[in-house]
Amino acid sequence: DTGVSQDPRHKITKRGQNVTFRCDPISEHNRLYWYRQTLGQGPEFLTYFQNEAQLEKSRLLSDRFSAERPKGSFSTLEIQRTEQGDSAMYLCASSLESGSRLKNIQYFGAGTRLSVL
Amino acid sequence: AQSVTQLGSHVSVSEGALVLLRCNYSSSVPPYLFWYVQYPNQGLQLLLKYTTGATLVKGINGFEAEFKKSETSFHLTKPSAHMSDAAEYFCAVSEGNQGGKLIFGQGTELSVKP
């Protein structure tokens, strides 16, 4: 069990550029979550997947944001035409859900810190 | 809609003193409640969670929290603070057995003085 892995750890980009982040969940975890955390605030939910299906998206996830989990394993989060307001820590979490009762124990990665200049 | 309020963005205690971090929640369905800790430049680590059953839950590193439905609270305590407890603490709520997303409070930074 190597934990949730996120790549890159830091990303500096210029306004208007596209960026893509990757998240590798804990092996065999079927749920994967993306959150955004700005300085001095708690994480805010963006979206989550169960296997390859994207089950919920926050209204925070504008049309410039897209997330995929094509094979139900790793996930990517892409931001197109970045804006300075996109500067934040992007956190990924995963959990294993089975049976009828939700456990919802989410394990977090260390995050990708995005700075938009 | 669910929400979480953490009273006090910064709490400072002396080493060996009681730690009390406050959390109040709002939920229209029976909630799941969580406390996470975040050290600088790291992800969040789960301290403890409440789902159903016993209202006093014990977590890692000597922390515990009590679910009080009548007060809509889930305060985090530790009898004796250690220097290594200095970190950011987040309370979170999810929609019980109905959903997975976590709604977090704004966090409380705990400082421990020697």
PDB file of C-alpha atoms in Angstrom:
ATOM      1  CA  ASP A   1       0.000   0.000   0.000  1.00  0.00           C
ATOM      2  CA  THR A   2       1.850   3.043  -1.264  1.00  0.00           C
ATOM      3  CA  GLY A   3      -0.884   5.568  -0.497  1.00  0.00           C
ATOM      4  CA  VAL A   4      -2.455   8.104  -2.826  1.00  0.00           C
ATOM      5  CA  SER A   5       0.097   9.568  -5.210  1.00  0.00           C
ATOM      6  CA  GLN A   6      -0.220  12.912  -6.985  1.00  0.00           C
ATOM      7  CA  ASP A   7       1.938  14.299  -9.741  1.00  0.00           C
ATOM      8  CA  PRO A   8       3.348  16.872 -10.052  1.00  0.00           C
ATOM      9  CA  ARG A   9       3.728  18.210  -6.525  1.00  0.00           C
ATOM     10  CA  HIS A  10       4.136  21.742  -7.785  1.00  0.00           C
ATOM     11  CA  LYS A  11       3.143  23.411 -11.027  1.00  0.00           C
ATOM     12  CA  ILE A  12       3.847  26.979 -12.062  1.00  0.00           C
ATOM     13  CA  THR A  13       2.139  28.181 -15.201  1.00  0.00           C
ATOM     14  CA  LYS A  14       1.250  31.360 -16.990  1.00  0.00           C
ATOM     15  CA  ARG A  15      -2.289  32.617 -17.219  1.00  0.00           C
ATOM     16  CA  GLY A  16      -4.069  31.147 -20.213  1.00  0.00           C
ATOM     17  CA  GLN A  17      -2.077  27.927 -20.333  1.00  0.00           C
ATOM     18  CA  ASN A  18      -3.568  24.466 -19.863  1.00  0.00           C
ATOM     19  CA  VAL A  19      -2.427  22.201 -17.040  1.00  0.00           C
ATOM     20  CA  THR A  20      -3.078  18.564 -16.193  1.00  0.00           C
ATOM     21  CA  PHE A  21      -2.659  16.820 -12.880  1.00  0.00           C
ATOM     22  CA  ARG A  22      -2.562  13.107 -12.221  1.00  0.00           C
ATOM     23  CA  CYS A  23      -3.771  11.111  -9.231  1.00  0.00           C
ATOM     24  CA  ASP A  24      -3.018   7.449  -8.551  1.00  0.00           C
ATOM     25  CA  PRO A  25      -5.330   6.113  -5.852  1.00  0.00           C
ATOM     26  CA  ILE A  26      -4.620   3.324  -3.426  1.00  0.00           C
ATOM     27  CA  SER A  27      -4.725   0.080  -5.354  1.00  0.00           C
ATOM     28  CA  GLU A  28      -8.231  -1.386  -5.637  1.00  0.00           C
ATOM     29  CA  HIS A  29      -9.933   1.696  -4.228  1.00  0.00           C
ATOM     30  CA  ASN A  30     -13.036   2.170  -6.322  1.00  0.00           C
ATOM     31  CA  ARG A  31     -13.838   5.771  -5.386  1.00  0.00           C
ATOM     32  CA  LEU A  32     -11.685   8.759  -6.242  1.00  0.00           C
ATOM     33  CA  TYR A  33     -12.294  12.355  -5.187  1.00  0.00           C
ATOM     34  CA  TRP A  34     -10.860  15.727  -6.189  1.00  0.00           C
ATOM     35  CA  TYR A  35     -10.832  18.710  -3.848  1.00  0.00           C
ATOM     36  CA  ARG A  36      -9.390  22.209  -4.074  1.00  0.00           C
ATOM     37  CA  GLN A  37      -7.845  23.997  -1.109  1.00  0.00           C
ATOM     38  CA  THR A  38      -6.965  27.687  -1.084  1.00  0.00           C
ATOM     39  CA  LEU A  39      -4.720  29.270   1.500  1.00  0.00           C
ATOM     40  CA  GLY A  40      -6.291  29.404   4.944  1.00  0.00           C
ATOM     41  CA  GLN A  41      -9.382  27.473   3.918  1.00  0.00           C
ATOM     42  CA  GLY A  42     -10.636  23.935   4.161  1.00  0.00           C
ATOM     43  CA  PRO A  43     -10.740  21.715   1.093  1.00  0.00           C
ATOM     44  CA  GLU A  44     -13.699  22.200  -1.262  1.00  0.00           C
ATOM     45  CA  PHE A  45     -15.211  19.278  -3.119  1.00  0.00           C
ATOM     46  CA  LEU A  46     -14.851  19.325  -6.908  1.00  0.00           C
ATOM     47  CA  THR A  47     -15.896  15.928  -8.224  1.00  0.00           C
ATOM     48  CA  TYR A  48     -15.783  12.209  -7.590  1.00  0.00           C
ATOM     49  CA  PHE A  49     -15.741   8.913  -9.463  1.00  0.00           C
ATOM     50  CA  GLN A  50     -16.903   5.456  -8.656  1.00  0.00           C
ATOM     51  CA  ASN A  51     -14.771   3.254 -10.875  1.00  0.00           C
ATOM     52  CA  GLU A  52     -14.805   5.093 -14.223  1.00  0.00           C
ATOM     53  CA  ALA A  53     -18.154   6.808 -13.727  1.00  0.00           C
ATOM     54  CA  GLN A  54     -18.152  10.455 -12.688  1.00  0.00           C
ATOM     55  CA  LEU A  55     -21.000  10.560 -10.181  1.00  0.00           C
ATOM     56  CA  GLU A  56     -21.028  14.140  -8.947  1.00  0.00           C
ATOM     57  CA  LYS A  57     -19.586  17.497  -9.956  1.00  0.00           C
ATOM     58  CA  SER A  58     -19.559  20.647  -7.879  1.00  0.00           C
ATOM     59  CA  ARG A  59     -20.741  23.937  -9.345  1.00  0.00           C
ATOM     60  CA  LEU A  60     -17.175  25.065  -8.605  1.00  0.00           C
ATOM     61  CA  LEU A  61     -16.115  22.884 -11.520  1.00  0.00           C
ATOM     62  CA  SER A  62     -16.511  25.362 -14.370  1.00  0.00           C
ATOM     63  CA  ASP A  63     -16.407  24.329 -18.022  1.00  0.00           C
ATOM     64  CA  ARG A  64     -12.659  25.011 -17.997  1.00  0.00           C
ATOM     65  CA  PHE A  65     -12.203  22.050 -15.673  1.00  0.00           C
ATOM     66  CA  SER A  66     -12.484  18.438 -16.739  1.00  0.00           C
ATOM     67  CA  ALA A  67     -11.720  15.240 -14.873  1.00  0.00           C
ATOM     68  CA  GLU A  68     -11.426  11.714 -16.165  1.00  0.00           C
ATOM     69  CA  ARG A  69     -10.839   8.264 -14.791  1.00  0.00           C
ATOM     70  CA  PRO A  70     -10.803   6.236 -17.996  1.00  0.00           C
ATOM     71  CA  LYS A  71     -10.002   2.789 -16.674  1.00  0.00           C
ATOM     72  CA  GLY A  72     -11.207   3.164 -13.142  1.00  0.00           C
ATOM     73  CA  SER A  73      -7.675   3.435 -11.815  1.00  0.00           C
ATOM     74  CA  PHE A  74      -5.743   6.715 -12.092  1.00  0.00           C
ATOM     75  CA  SER A  75      -7.476  10.021 -12.703  1.00  0.00           C
ATOM     76  CA  THR A  76      -6.523  13.279 -14.403  1.00  0.00           C
ATOM     77  CA  LEU A  77      -7.772  16.777 -13.709  1.00  0.00           C
ATOM     78  CA  GLU A  78      -7.271  19.285 -16.519  1.00  0.00           C
ATOM     79  CA  ILE A  79      -7.689  23.035 -16.275  1.00  0.00           C
ATOM     80  CA  GLN A  80      -7.898  24.900 -19.548  1.00  0.00           C
ATOM     81  CA  ARG A  81      -7.081  28.597 -19.976  1.00  0.00           C
ATOM     82  CA  THR A  82      -5.865  28.938 -16.412  1.00  0.00           C
ATOM     83  CA  GLU A  83      -6.689  32.059 -14.428  1.00  0.00           C
ATOM     84  CA  GLN A  84      -4.943  33.503 -11.393  1.00  0.00           C
ATOM     85  CA  GLY A  85      -7.939  32.476  -9.308  1.00  0.00           C
ATOM     86  CA  ASP A  86      -7.154  28.850 -10.079  1.00  0.00           C
ATOM     87  CA  SER A  87      -4.047  29.055  -7.895  1.00  0.00           C
ATOM     88  CA  ALA A  88      -4.618  26.540  -5.115  1.00  0.00           C
ATOM     89  CA  MET A  89      -3.685  23.124  -3.790  1.00  0.00           C
ATOM     90  CA  TYR A  90      -5.517  20.350  -5.645  1.00  0.00           C
ATOM     91  CA  LEU A  91      -6.047  17.305  -3.454  1.00  0.00           C
ATOM     92  CA  CYS A  92      -6.993  13.811  -4.488  1.00  0.00           C
ATOM     93  CA  ALA A  93      -8.476  11.197  -2.184  1.00  0.00           C
ATOM     94  CA  SER A  94      -9.577   7.612  -2.598  1.00  0.00           C
ATOM     95  CA  SER A  95     -11.760   5.173  -0.697  1.00  0.00           C
ATOM     96  CA  LEU A  96     -12.958   1.593  -0.935  1.00  0.00           C
ATOM     97  CA  GLU A  97     -16.689   1.151  -0.808  1.00  0.00           C
ATOM     98  CA  SER A  98     -18.385  -2.232  -0.875  1.00  0.00           C
ATOM     99  CA  GLY A  99     -21.689  -3.493   0.412  1.00  0.00           C
ATOM    100  CA  SER A 100     -24.724  -1.417   1.169  1.00  0.00           C
ATOM    101  CA  ARG A 101     -23.328   0.664   3.996  1.00  0.00           C
ATOM    102  CA  LEU A 102     -21.009   3.528   3.127  1.00  0.00           C
ATOM    103  CA  LYS A 103     -17.754   3.635   5.065  1.00  0.00           C
ATOM    104  CA  ASN A 104     -16.401   6.822   3.466  1.00  0.00           C
ATOM    105  CA  ILE A 105     -12.862   6.584   4.837  1.00  0.00           C
ATOM    106  CA  GLN A 106     -11.021   8.830   2.404  1.00  0.00           C
ATOM    107  CA  TYR A 107      -7.240   8.716   2.130  1.00  0.00           C
ATOM    108  CA  PHE A 108      -5.641  11.874   0.799  1.00  0.00           C
ATOM    109  CA  GLY A 109      -2.606  12.470  -1.322  1.00  0.00           C
ATOM    110  CA  ALA A 110      -0.099  15.244  -0.643  1.00  0.00           C
ATOM    111  CA  GLY A 111      -1.642  17.431  -3.333  1.00  0.00           C
ATOM    112  CA  THR A 112      -0.513  19.408  -6.350  1.00  0.00           C
ATOM    113  CA  ARG A 113       0.152  23.061  -5.680  1.00  0.00           C
ATOM    114  CA  LEU A 114      -0.732  25.213  -8.702  1.00  0.00           C
ATOM    115  CA  SER A 115       0.550  28.747  -9.077  1.00  0.00           C
ATOM    116  CA  VAL A 116      -0.811  30.767 -11.998  1.00  0.00           C
ATOM    117  CA  LEU A 117       1.290  33.829 -12.829  1.00  0.00           C
TER     118      LEU A 117
ATOM    119  CA  ALA B   1     -27.328  21.629   2.391  1.00  0.00           C
ATOM    120  CA  GLN B   2     -24.595  20.652   4.777  1.00  0.00           C
ATOM    121  CA  SER B   3     -22.131  22.962   6.421  1.00  0.00           C
ATOM    122  CA  VAL B   4     -19.438  22.950   9.085  1.00  0.00           C
ATOM    123  CA  THR B   5     -18.336  25.766  11.357  1.00  0.00           C
ATOM    124  CA  GLN B   6     -15.107  25.602  13.309  1.00  0.00           C
ATOM    125  CA  LEU B   7     -14.958  28.141  16.087  1.00  0.00           C
ATOM    126  CA  GLY B   8     -11.542  29.735  16.306  1.00  0.00           C
ATOM    127  CA  SER B   9      -9.176  29.794  13.375  1.00  0.00           C
ATOM    128  CA  HIS B  10      -6.236  29.633  15.769  1.00  0.00           C
ATOM    129  CA  VAL B  11      -5.919  27.908  19.137  1.00  0.00           C
ATOM    130  CA  SER B  12      -2.802  28.037  21.298  1.00  0.00           C
ATOM    131  CA  VAL B  13      -2.173  25.748  24.266  1.00  0.00           C
ATOM    132  CA  SER B  14       0.770  24.898  26.471  1.00  0.00           C
ATOM    133  CA  GLU B  15       2.401  21.511  26.263  1.00  0.00           C
ATOM    134  CA  GLY B  16       0.544  19.147  28.603  1.00  0.00           C
ATOM    135  CA  ALA B  17      -2.638  21.223  28.604  1.00  0.00           C
ATOM    136  CA  LEU B  18      -6.058  20.152  27.378  1.00  0.00           C
ATOM    137  CA  VAL B  19      -6.751  20.568  23.694  1.00  0.00           C
ATOM    138  CA  LEU B  20     -10.312  21.512  22.687  1.00  0.00           C
ATOM    139  CA  LEU B  21     -11.159  22.265  19.071  1.00  0.00           C
ATOM    140  CA  ARG B  22     -14.771  23.145  18.368  1.00  0.00           C
ATOM    141  CA  CYS B  23     -16.906  22.004  15.462  1.00  0.00           C
ATOM    142  CA  ASN B  24     -20.585  22.555  14.768  1.00  0.00           C
ATOM    143  CA  TYR B  25     -22.350  21.106  11.777  1.00  0.00           C
ATOM    144  CA  SER B  26     -25.577  21.444   9.868  1.00  0.00           C
ATOM    145  CA  SER B  27     -27.121  18.494   8.071  1.00  0.00           C
ATOM    146  CA  SER B  28     -30.621  17.573   6.918  1.00  0.00           C
ATOM    147  CA  VAL B  29     -29.835  13.854   7.140  1.00  0.00           C
ATOM    148  CA  PRO B  30     -28.014  11.790   9.766  1.00  0.00           C
ATOM    149  CA  PRO B  31     -24.429  12.818   9.236  1.00  0.00           C
ATOM    150  CA  TYR B  32     -21.094  11.130   9.174  1.00  0.00           C
ATOM    151  CA  LEU B  33     -18.566  13.347  10.961  1.00  0.00           C
ATOM    152  CA  PHE B  34     -14.786  13.414  10.649  1.00  0.00           C
ATOM    153  CA  TRP B  35     -11.709  15.105  12.005  1.00  0.00           C
ATOM    154  CA  TYR B  36      -8.619  15.357   9.812  1.00  0.00           C
ATOM    155  CA  VAL B  37      -5.161  16.739  10.580  1.00  0.00           C
ATOM    156  CA  GLN B  38      -2.889  18.421   8.046  1.00  0.00           C
ATOM    157  CA  TYR B  39       0.820  19.048   8.540  1.00  0.00           C
ATOM    158  CA  PRO B  40       2.593  21.623   6.337  1.00  0.00           C
ATOM    159  CA  ASN B  41       2.927  20.577   2.700  1.00  0.00           C
ATOM    160  CA  GLN B  42       1.168  17.289   3.346  1.00  0.00           C
ATOM    161  CA  GLY B  43      -2.229  15.821   2.642  1.00  0.00           C
ATOM    162  CA  LEU B  44      -4.927  15.261   5.201  1.00  0.00           C
ATOM    163  CA  GLN B  45      -4.776  12.382   7.653  1.00  0.00           C
ATOM    164  CA  LEU B  46      -7.899  10.974   9.266  1.00  0.00           C
ATOM    165  CA  LEU B  47      -7.908  11.286  13.063  1.00  0.00           C
ATOM    166  CA  LEU B  48     -11.325   9.809  13.770  1.00  0.00           C
ATOM    167  CA  LYS B  49     -14.847   9.436  12.428  1.00  0.00           C
ATOM    168  CA  TYR B  50     -18.398   9.062  13.678  1.00  0.00           C
ATOM    169  CA  THR B  51     -21.011   7.157  11.698  1.00  0.00           C
ATOM    170  CA  THR B  52     -23.533   5.563  14.033  1.00  0.00           C
ATOM    171  CA  GLY B  53     -23.531   3.964  17.442  1.00  0.00           C
ATOM    172  CA  ALA B  54     -21.337   5.136  20.287  1.00  0.00           C
ATOM    173  CA  THR B  55     -21.252   8.909  20.390  1.00  0.00           C
ATOM    174  CA  LEU B  56     -17.772   9.113  21.938  1.00  0.00           C
ATOM    175  CA  VAL B  57     -15.229   8.095  19.346  1.00  0.00           C
ATOM    176  CA  LYS B  58     -11.539   7.574  19.916  1.00  0.00           C
ATOM    177  CA  GLY B  59      -8.957   8.235  17.272  1.00  0.00           C
ATOM    178  CA  ILE B  60      -5.252   8.158  16.741  1.00  0.00           C
ATOM    179  CA  ASN B  61      -2.640  10.020  18.779  1.00  0.00           C
ATOM    180  CA  GLY B  62      -4.869  10.218  21.869  1.00  0.00           C
ATOM    181  CA  PHE B  63      -7.599  12.342  20.303  1.00  0.00           C
ATOM    182  CA  GLU B  64     -11.295  11.760  20.832  1.00  0.00           C
ATOM    183  CA  ALA B  65     -14.536  13.485  19.876  1.00  0.00           C
ATOM    184  CA  GLU B  66     -18.108  13.356  21.067  1.00  0.00           C
ATOM    185  CA  PHE B  67     -21.137  13.547  18.792  1.00  0.00           C
ATOM    186  CA  LYS B  68     -23.892  15.611  20.409  1.00  0.00           C
ATOM    187  CA  LYS B  69     -26.948  15.628  18.198  1.00  0.00           C
ATOM    188  CA  SER B  70     -28.877  18.089  20.373  1.00  0.00           C
ATOM    189  CA  GLU B  71     -26.049  20.603  20.092  1.00  0.00           C
ATOM    190  CA  THR B  72     -25.101  19.684  16.493  1.00  0.00           C
ATOM    191  CA  SER B  73     -21.520  19.527  17.694  1.00  0.00           C
ATOM    192  CA  PHE B  74     -18.521  17.252  17.254  1.00  0.00           C
ATOM    193  CA  HIS B  75     -15.748  18.817  19.317  1.00  0.00           C
ATOM    194  CA  LEU B  76     -12.239  17.329  19.289  1.00  0.00           C
ATOM    195  CA  THR B  77     -10.314  16.896  22.536  1.00  0.00           C
ATOM    196  CA  LYS B  78      -7.006  15.577  23.794  1.00  0.00           C
ATOM    197  CA  PRO B  79      -6.187  15.530  27.506  1.00  0.00           C
ATOM    198  CA  SER B  80      -2.549  16.511  27.196  1.00  0.00           C
ATOM    199  CA  ALA B  81      -1.051  18.397  24.253  1.00  0.00           C
ATOM    200  CA  HIS B  82       2.273  17.406  22.771  1.00  0.00           C
ATOM    201  CA  MET B  83       4.537  19.580  20.646  1.00  0.00           C
ATOM    202  CA  SER B  84       3.965  17.206  17.726  1.00  0.00           C
ATOM    203  CA  ASP B  85       0.229  18.032  17.782  1.00  0.00           C
ATOM    204  CA  ALA B  86       0.901  21.448  16.249  1.00  0.00           C
ATOM    205  CA  ALA B  87      -0.879  21.350  12.897  1.00  0.00           C
ATOM    206  CA  GLU B  88      -4.065  22.390  11.071  1.00  0.00           C
ATOM    207  CA  TYR B  89      -7.207  20.506  12.034  1.00  0.00           C
ATOM    208  CA  PHE B  90     -10.295  20.173   9.868  1.00  0.00           C
ATOM    209  CA  CYS B  91     -13.765  19.013  10.789  1.00  0.00           C
ATOM    210  CA  ALA B  92     -15.863  17.558   7.972  1.00  0.00           C
ATOM    211  CA  VAL B  93     -19.358  16.197   7.392  1.00  0.00           C
ATOM    212  CA  SER B  94     -20.856  13.929   4.767  1.00  0.00           C
ATOM    213  CA  GLU B  95     -24.433  12.883   4.077  1.00  0.00           C
ATOM    214  CA  GLY B  96     -24.373   9.732   6.134  1.00  0.00           C
ATOM    215  CA  ASN B  97     -25.019   6.710   4.022  1.00  0.00           C
ATOM    216  CA  GLN B  98     -26.215   8.769   1.044  1.00  0.00           C
ATOM    217  CA  GLY B  99     -23.135  10.430  -0.349  1.00  0.00           C
ATOM    218  CA  GLY B 100     -19.376  10.457  -0.300  1.00  0.00           C
ATOM    219  CA  LYS B 101     -18.284  14.062  -0.698  1.00  0.00           C
ATOM    220  CA  LEU B 102     -16.863  15.722   2.388  1.00  0.00           C
ATOM    221  CA  ILE B 103     -17.825  19.249   3.381  1.00  0.00           C
ATOM    222  CA  PHE B 104     -15.005  20.784   5.400  1.00  0.00           C
ATOM    223  CA  GLY B 105     -14.827  23.585   7.910  1.00  0.00           C
ATOM    224  CA  GLN B 106     -12.308  26.364   7.444  1.00  0.00           C
ATOM    225  CA  GLY B 107      -9.824  24.751   9.782  1.00  0.00           C
ATOM    226  CA  THR B 108      -8.233  25.490  13.150  1.00  0.00           C
ATOM    227  CA  GLU B 109      -4.515  25.951  13.481  1.00  0.00           C
ATOM    228  CA  LEU B 110      -3.245  24.481  16.735  1.00  0.00           C
ATOM    229  CA  SER B 111      -0.069  25.868  18.258  1.00  0.00           C
ATOM    230  CA  VAL B 112       1.611  24.177  21.225  1.00  0.00           C
ATOM    231  CA  LYS B 113       3.887  26.228  23.431  1.00  0.00           C
ATOM    232  CA  PRO B 114       6.718  24.580  25.388  1.00  0.00           C
TER     233      PRO B 114
END
